[in-house]
Amino acid sequence: VNDEELKKRIAEELALERARRDSEAQKRRLFGKLLEQERISSNEHLTRAILRERAATEEERQKAQRFAKQLEEKDRELKKHDAYYKEQLARLEERSAQFYKVTTEQYQKAADEVSARFK
């Protein structure tokens, strides 16, 4: 084997090694870019998910506030109705007592009259 062929083979092997290293470096850069794109995509997805969750939470909070106000209004309305019906019940009880008193007096008066007539 002569010197020229040896030099040529060494040069070819060095060129192949350089090409292999360049290819490896290019693959690493490409893989790095892909990883970076995936990281960015994941962050964007996570950010969107967080924003959706915050919006849903805010909506639920507002809903809860609306329901609390409605509940307070219903409670006030029920208390108003309760007071009204208690007042009506008191009036009816008073009327009933008056009717009972009048009826008892009339009964007693009639009983006295009957007793006086048939003595």
Short mmCIF file of N, CA and C in Angstrom, two decimals:
data_model
loop_
_atom_site.label_atom_id
_atom_site.label_comp_id
_atom_site.label_asym_id
_atom_site.label_seq_id
_atom_site.Cartn_x
_atom_site.Cartn_y
_atom_site.Cartn_z
N VAL A 1 0.86 -1.16 0.00
CA VAL A 1 0.00 0.00 0.00
C VAL A 1 0.91 1.22 0.00
N ASN A 2 0.59 2.08 -0.91
CA ASN A 2 1.47 3.24 -0.98
C ASN A 2 0.94 4.36 -0.11
N ASP A 3 1.79 5.35 0.03
CA ASP A 3 1.50 6.51 0.90
C ASP A 3 0.29 7.28 0.40
N GLU A 4 0.17 7.39 -0.87
CA GLU A 4 -0.94 8.15 -1.43
C GLU A 4 -2.28 7.50 -1.07
N GLU A 5 -2.35 6.21 -1.25
CA GLU A 5 -3.58 5.50 -0.93
C GLU A 5 -3.90 5.59 0.55
N LEU A 6 -2.90 5.48 1.37
CA LEU A 6 -3.08 5.58 2.82
C LEU A 6 -3.60 6.97 3.20
N LYS A 7 -2.97 8.00 2.63
CA LYS A 7 -3.42 9.37 2.90
C LYS A 7 -4.86 9.56 2.42
N LYS A 8 -5.13 8.98 1.24
CA LYS A 8 -6.47 9.10 0.69
C LYS A 8 -7.49 8.40 1.59
N ARG A 9 -7.17 7.23 2.06
CA ARG A 9 -8.06 6.48 2.96
C ARG A 9 -8.26 7.21 4.28
N ILE A 10 -7.18 7.75 4.81
CA ILE A 10 -7.27 8.50 6.08
C ILE A 10 -8.14 9.74 5.87
N ALA A 11 -7.95 10.41 4.73
CA ALA A 11 -8.74 11.60 4.43
C ALA A 11 -10.22 11.23 4.30
N GLU A 12 -10.48 10.11 3.63
CA GLU A 12 -11.86 9.65 3.48
C GLU A 12 -12.48 9.30 4.83
N GLU A 13 -11.72 8.62 5.67
CA GLU A 13 -12.22 8.24 6.99
C GLU A 13 -12.45 9.49 7.85
N LEU A 14 -11.52 10.46 7.74
CA LEU A 14 -11.69 11.71 8.49
C LEU A 14 -12.94 12.45 7.98
N ALA A 15 -13.13 12.45 6.66
CA ALA A 15 -14.29 13.11 6.08
C ALA A 15 -15.57 12.40 6.54
N LEU A 16 -15.54 11.06 6.55
CA LEU A 16 -16.70 10.30 7.02
C LEU A 16 -16.96 10.58 8.51
N GLU A 17 -15.91 10.65 9.30
CA GLU A 17 -16.04 10.95 10.74
C GLU A 17 -16.62 12.35 10.94
N ARG A 18 -16.09 13.32 10.16
CA ARG A 18 -16.63 14.68 10.25
C ARG A 18 -18.11 14.71 9.85
N ALA A 19 -18.42 14.01 8.78
CA ALA A 19 -19.81 13.96 8.31
C ALA A 19 -20.69 13.31 9.38
N ARG A 20 -20.17 12.25 10.00
CA ARG A 20 -20.92 11.59 11.07
C ARG A 20 -21.14 12.55 12.25
N ARG A 21 -20.10 13.26 12.66
CA ARG A 21 -20.19 14.23 13.76
C ARG A 21 -21.16 15.37 13.40
N ASP A 22 -21.03 15.85 12.16
CA ASP A 22 -21.94 16.91 11.71
C ASP A 22 -23.39 16.42 11.73
N SER A 23 -23.56 15.18 11.27
CA SER A 23 -24.90 14.59 11.25
C SER A 23 -25.43 14.47 12.68
N GLU A 24 -24.56 14.00 13.60
CA GLU A 24 -24.96 13.88 15.01
C GLU A 24 -25.31 15.25 15.59
N ALA A 25 -24.48 16.24 15.29
CA ALA A 25 -24.72 17.59 15.79
C ALA A 25 -26.04 18.15 15.23
N GLN A 26 -26.26 17.89 13.94
CA GLN A 26 -27.49 18.35 13.31
C GLN A 26 -28.70 17.65 13.95
N LYS A 27 -28.58 16.35 14.21
CA LYS A 27 -29.65 15.61 14.87
C LYS A 27 -29.93 16.19 16.25
N ARG A 28 -28.85 16.50 17.01
CA ARG A 28 -29.01 17.08 18.35
C ARG A 28 -29.71 18.44 18.27
N ARG A 29 -29.28 19.26 17.29
CA ARG A 29 -29.94 20.57 17.13
C ARG A 29 -31.41 20.41 16.78
N LEU A 30 -31.69 19.50 15.84
CA LEU A 30 -33.07 19.25 15.44
C LEU A 30 -33.88 18.73 16.62
N PHE A 31 -33.30 17.78 17.35
CA PHE A 31 -33.98 17.23 18.52
C PHE A 31 -34.21 18.32 19.57
N GLY A 32 -33.22 19.19 19.75
CA GLY A 32 -33.36 20.32 20.68
C GLY A 32 -34.48 21.25 20.25
N LYS A 33 -34.54 21.54 18.95
CA LYS A 33 -35.61 22.40 18.44
C LYS A 33 -36.97 21.75 18.65
N LEU A 34 -37.04 20.44 18.37
CA LEU A 34 -38.31 19.73 18.58
C LEU A 34 -38.71 19.76 20.05
N LEU A 35 -37.74 19.53 20.92
CA LEU A 35 -38.04 19.58 22.36
C LEU A 35 -38.51 20.97 22.78
N GLU A 36 -37.87 22.01 22.26
CA GLU A 36 -38.24 23.38 22.58
C GLU A 36 -39.66 23.67 22.08
N GLN A 37 -39.96 23.23 20.86
CA GLN A 37 -41.31 23.43 20.32
C GLN A 37 -42.34 22.69 21.17
N GLU A 38 -42.00 21.48 21.57
CA GLU A 38 -42.91 20.70 22.41
C GLU A 38 -43.11 21.37 23.77
N ARG A 39 -42.05 21.93 24.33
CA ARG A 39 -42.13 22.62 25.61
C ARG A 39 -43.02 23.86 25.47
N ILE A 40 -42.83 24.61 24.39
CA ILE A 40 -43.64 25.80 24.15
C ILE A 40 -45.11 25.41 23.97
N SER A 41 -45.33 24.36 23.19
CA SER A 41 -46.70 23.89 22.96
C SER A 41 -47.34 23.44 24.27
N SER A 42 -46.59 22.72 25.09
CA SER A 42 -47.11 22.27 26.38
C SER A 42 -47.42 23.46 27.28
N ASN A 43 -46.54 24.44 27.29
CA ASN A 43 -46.78 25.64 28.12
C ASN A 43 -48.02 26.39 27.65
N GLU A 44 -48.18 26.51 26.33
CA GLU A 44 -49.37 27.19 25.80
C GLU A 44 -50.63 26.43 26.17
N HIS A 45 -50.57 25.10 26.04
CA HIS A 45 -51.72 24.27 26.39
C HIS A 45 -52.04 24.42 27.88
N LEU A 46 -51.02 24.38 28.70
CA LEU A 46 -51.20 24.53 30.14
C LEU A 46 -51.77 25.91 30.47
N THR A 47 -51.26 26.94 29.81
CA THR A 47 -51.75 28.30 30.05
C THR A 47 -53.23 28.40 29.67
N ARG A 48 -53.59 27.84 28.52
CA ARG A 48 -55.00 27.86 28.10
C ARG A 48 -55.87 27.11 29.10
N ALA A 49 -55.38 25.97 29.57
CA ALA A 49 -56.15 25.18 30.54
C ALA A 49 -56.33 25.95 31.84
N ILE A 50 -55.28 26.63 32.28
CA ILE A 50 -55.36 27.43 33.51
C ILE A 50 -56.36 28.56 33.32
N LEU A 51 -56.30 29.24 32.18
CA LEU A 51 -57.24 30.34 31.92
C LEU A 51 -58.68 29.84 31.87
N ARG A 52 -58.90 28.68 31.24
CA ARG A 52 -60.25 28.10 31.20
C ARG A 52 -60.73 27.78 32.61
N GLU A 53 -59.83 27.22 33.41
CA GLU A 53 -60.19 26.86 34.79
C GLU A 53 -60.50 28.10 35.61
N ARG A 54 -59.71 29.15 35.43
CA ARG A 54 -59.97 30.40 36.15
C ARG A 54 -61.33 30.98 35.74
N ALA A 55 -61.61 30.95 34.44
CA ALA A 55 -62.89 31.47 33.95
C ALA A 55 -64.04 30.64 34.53
N ALA A 56 -63.89 29.33 34.54
CA ALA A 56 -64.93 28.46 35.09
C ALA A 56 -65.11 28.72 36.59
N THR A 57 -64.00 28.92 37.29
CA THR A 57 -64.07 29.20 38.73
C THR A 57 -64.78 30.52 38.98
N GLU A 58 -64.45 31.53 38.19
CA GLU A 58 -65.09 32.84 38.34
C GLU A 58 -66.59 32.73 38.05
N GLU A 59 -66.93 31.97 37.02
CA GLU A 59 -68.34 31.78 36.69
C GLU A 59 -69.07 31.08 37.84
N GLU A 60 -68.45 30.06 38.41
CA GLU A 60 -69.05 29.36 39.54
C GLU A 60 -69.21 30.27 40.75
N ARG A 61 -68.23 31.15 40.98
CA ARG A 61 -68.29 32.08 42.10
C ARG A 61 -69.46 33.05 41.90
N GLN A 62 -69.59 33.56 40.67
CA GLN A 62 -70.70 34.47 40.38
C GLN A 62 -72.04 33.77 40.52
N LYS A 63 -72.10 32.52 40.07
CA LYS A 63 -73.32 31.73 40.20
C LYS A 63 -73.68 31.57 41.67
N ALA A 64 -72.67 31.26 42.48
CA ALA A 64 -72.90 31.07 43.92
C ALA A 64 -73.40 32.37 44.55
N GLN A 65 -72.84 33.50 44.12
CA GLN A 65 -73.30 34.79 44.64
C GLN A 65 -74.76 35.04 44.25
N ARG A 66 -75.10 34.75 42.98
CA ARG A 66 -76.49 34.93 42.54
C ARG A 66 -77.43 34.05 43.35
N PHE A 67 -77.04 32.79 43.55
CA PHE A 67 -77.88 31.88 44.32
C PHE A 67 -78.00 32.35 45.77
N ALA A 68 -76.93 32.88 46.33
CA ALA A 68 -76.98 33.38 47.71
C ALA A 68 -77.95 34.56 47.80
N LYS A 69 -77.90 35.46 46.81
CA LYS A 69 -78.84 36.59 46.81
C LYS A 69 -80.27 36.09 46.67
N GLN A 70 -80.49 35.13 45.77
CA GLN A 70 -81.83 34.59 45.59
C GLN A 70 -82.32 33.94 46.89
N LEU A 71 -81.42 33.23 47.54
CA LEU A 71 -81.77 32.57 48.80
C LEU A 71 -82.13 33.60 49.87
N GLU A 72 -81.36 34.68 49.94
CA GLU A 72 -81.66 35.74 50.90
C GLU A 72 -83.03 36.37 50.60
N GLU A 73 -83.31 36.61 49.32
CA GLU A 73 -84.60 37.17 48.93
C GLU A 73 -85.74 36.23 49.32
N LYS A 74 -85.56 34.95 49.05
CA LYS A 74 -86.59 33.95 49.40
C LYS A 74 -86.77 33.92 50.91
N ASP A 75 -85.66 34.00 51.65
CA ASP A 75 -85.73 33.97 53.10
C ASP A 75 -86.51 35.18 53.62
N ARG A 76 -86.22 36.38 53.05
CA ARG A 76 -86.95 37.57 53.45
C ARG A 76 -88.44 37.42 53.12
N GLU A 77 -88.71 36.89 51.94
CA GLU A 77 -90.10 36.70 51.53
C GLU A 77 -90.81 35.72 52.47
N LEU A 78 -90.13 34.64 52.82
CA LEU A 78 -90.73 33.67 53.74
C LEU A 78 -90.97 34.28 55.11
N LYS A 79 -90.05 35.09 55.59
CA LYS A 79 -90.24 35.75 56.89
C LYS A 79 -91.42 36.70 56.83
N LYS A 80 -91.55 37.41 55.71
CA LYS A 80 -92.68 38.33 55.54
C LYS A 80 -94.00 37.55 55.55
N HIS A 81 -94.03 36.43 54.81
CA HIS A 81 -95.22 35.59 54.78
C HIS A 81 -95.52 35.03 56.17
N ASP A 82 -94.47 34.60 56.85
CA ASP A 82 -94.63 34.04 58.19
C ASP A 82 -95.25 35.08 59.12
N ALA A 83 -94.75 36.31 59.08
CA ALA A 83 -95.30 37.38 59.93
C ALA A 83 -96.76 37.65 59.55
N TYR A 84 -97.05 37.69 58.25
CA TYR A 84 -98.41 37.93 57.80
C TYR A 84 -99.36 36.85 58.31
N TYR A 85 -98.96 35.57 58.16
CA TYR A 85 -99.84 34.48 58.58
C TYR A 85 -99.97 34.41 60.10
N LYS A 86 -98.93 34.78 60.82
CA LYS A 86 -99.04 34.84 62.28
C LYS A 86 -100.04 35.91 62.69
N GLU A 87 -99.99 37.04 62.00
CA GLU A 87 -100.93 38.12 62.27
C GLU A 87 -102.35 37.67 61.95
N GLN A 88 -102.53 37.00 60.81
CA GLN A 88 -103.85 36.50 60.44
C GLN A 88 -104.35 35.48 61.46
N LEU A 89 -103.45 34.62 61.91
CA LEU A 89 -103.82 33.61 62.91
C LEU A 89 -104.25 34.28 64.21
N ALA A 90 -103.51 35.30 64.61
CA ALA A 90 -103.87 36.02 65.83
C ALA A 90 -105.24 36.66 65.68
N ARG A 91 -105.52 37.26 64.52
CA ARG A 91 -106.84 37.86 64.27
C ARG A 91 -107.95 36.81 64.34
N LEU A 92 -107.68 35.66 63.70
CA LEU A 92 -108.69 34.60 63.71
C LEU A 92 -108.92 34.08 65.12
N GLU A 93 -107.85 33.93 65.87
CA GLU A 93 -107.99 33.47 67.26
C GLU A 93 -108.79 34.48 68.08
N GLU A 94 -108.53 35.77 67.85
CA GLU A 94 -109.27 36.81 68.57
C GLU A 94 -110.75 36.78 68.18
N ARG A 95 -111.03 36.65 66.90
CA ARG A 95 -112.43 36.56 66.44
C ARG A 95 -113.11 35.33 67.03
N SER A 96 -112.34 34.23 66.98
CA SER A 96 -112.90 32.99 67.52
C SER A 96 -113.22 33.15 69.01
N ALA A 97 -112.34 33.79 69.75
CA ALA A 97 -112.59 34.02 71.17
C ALA A 97 -113.81 34.92 71.36
N GLN A 98 -113.94 35.94 70.51
CA GLN A 98 -115.10 36.83 70.61
C GLN A 98 -116.39 36.07 70.29
N PHE A 99 -116.36 35.28 69.21
CA PHE A 99 -117.55 34.48 68.87
C PHE A 99 -117.89 33.51 69.99
N TYR A 100 -116.84 32.89 70.56
CA TYR A 100 -117.07 31.96 71.66
C TYR A 100 -117.71 32.69 72.83
N LYS A 101 -117.21 33.87 73.15
CA LYS A 101 -117.75 34.65 74.26
C LYS A 101 -119.21 35.02 73.98
N VAL A 102 -119.48 35.55 72.77
CA VAL A 102 -120.84 35.93 72.40
C VAL A 102 -121.76 34.72 72.43
N THR A 103 -121.28 33.62 71.87
CA THR A 103 -122.10 32.39 71.82
C THR A 103 -122.36 31.89 73.23
N THR A 104 -121.35 31.90 74.06
CA THR A 104 -121.51 31.45 75.44
C THR A 104 -122.51 32.34 76.17
N GLU A 105 -122.40 33.66 75.97
CA GLU A 105 -123.33 34.59 76.61
C GLU A 105 -124.75 34.35 76.12
N GLN A 106 -124.90 34.17 74.81
CA GLN A 106 -126.23 33.93 74.25
C GLN A 106 -126.81 32.61 74.77
N TYR A 107 -125.94 31.60 74.84
CA TYR A 107 -126.38 30.30 75.35
C TYR A 107 -126.84 30.45 76.80
N GLN A 108 -126.02 31.14 77.59
CA GLN A 108 -126.35 31.32 79.00
C GLN A 108 -127.65 32.11 79.16
N LYS A 109 -127.81 33.16 78.33
CA LYS A 109 -129.01 33.98 78.36
C LYS A 109 -130.23 33.14 78.00
N ALA A 110 -130.11 32.33 76.94
CA ALA A 110 -131.21 31.47 76.51
C ALA A 110 -131.52 30.44 77.58
N ALA A 111 -130.48 29.87 78.18
CA ALA A 111 -130.68 28.88 79.23
C ALA A 111 -131.40 29.51 80.42
N ASP A 112 -131.00 30.75 80.77
CA ASP A 112 -131.65 31.44 81.88
C ASP A 112 -133.12 31.73 81.56
N GLU A 113 -133.41 32.15 80.33
CA GLU A 113 -134.78 32.43 79.92
C GLU A 113 -135.64 31.17 79.98
N VAL A 114 -135.08 30.07 79.47
CA VAL A 114 -135.82 28.79 79.48
C VAL A 114 -136.04 28.37 80.93
N SER A 115 -135.05 28.53 81.73
CA SER A 115 -135.13 28.14 83.13
C SER A 115 -136.18 28.99 83.86
N ALA A 116 -136.20 30.31 83.52
CA ALA A 116 -137.16 31.21 84.15
C ALA A 116 -138.58 30.90 83.68
N ARG A 117 -138.81 30.54 82.48
CA ARG A 117 -140.13 30.24 81.94
C ARG A 117 -140.70 28.96 82.52
N PHE A 118 -139.86 28.00 82.70
CA PHE A 118 -140.38 26.69 83.11
C PHE A 118 -140.09 26.38 84.57
N LYS A 119 -139.97 27.38 85.39
CA LYS A 119 -139.74 27.16 86.80
C LYS A 119 -140.94 26.69 87.52
#
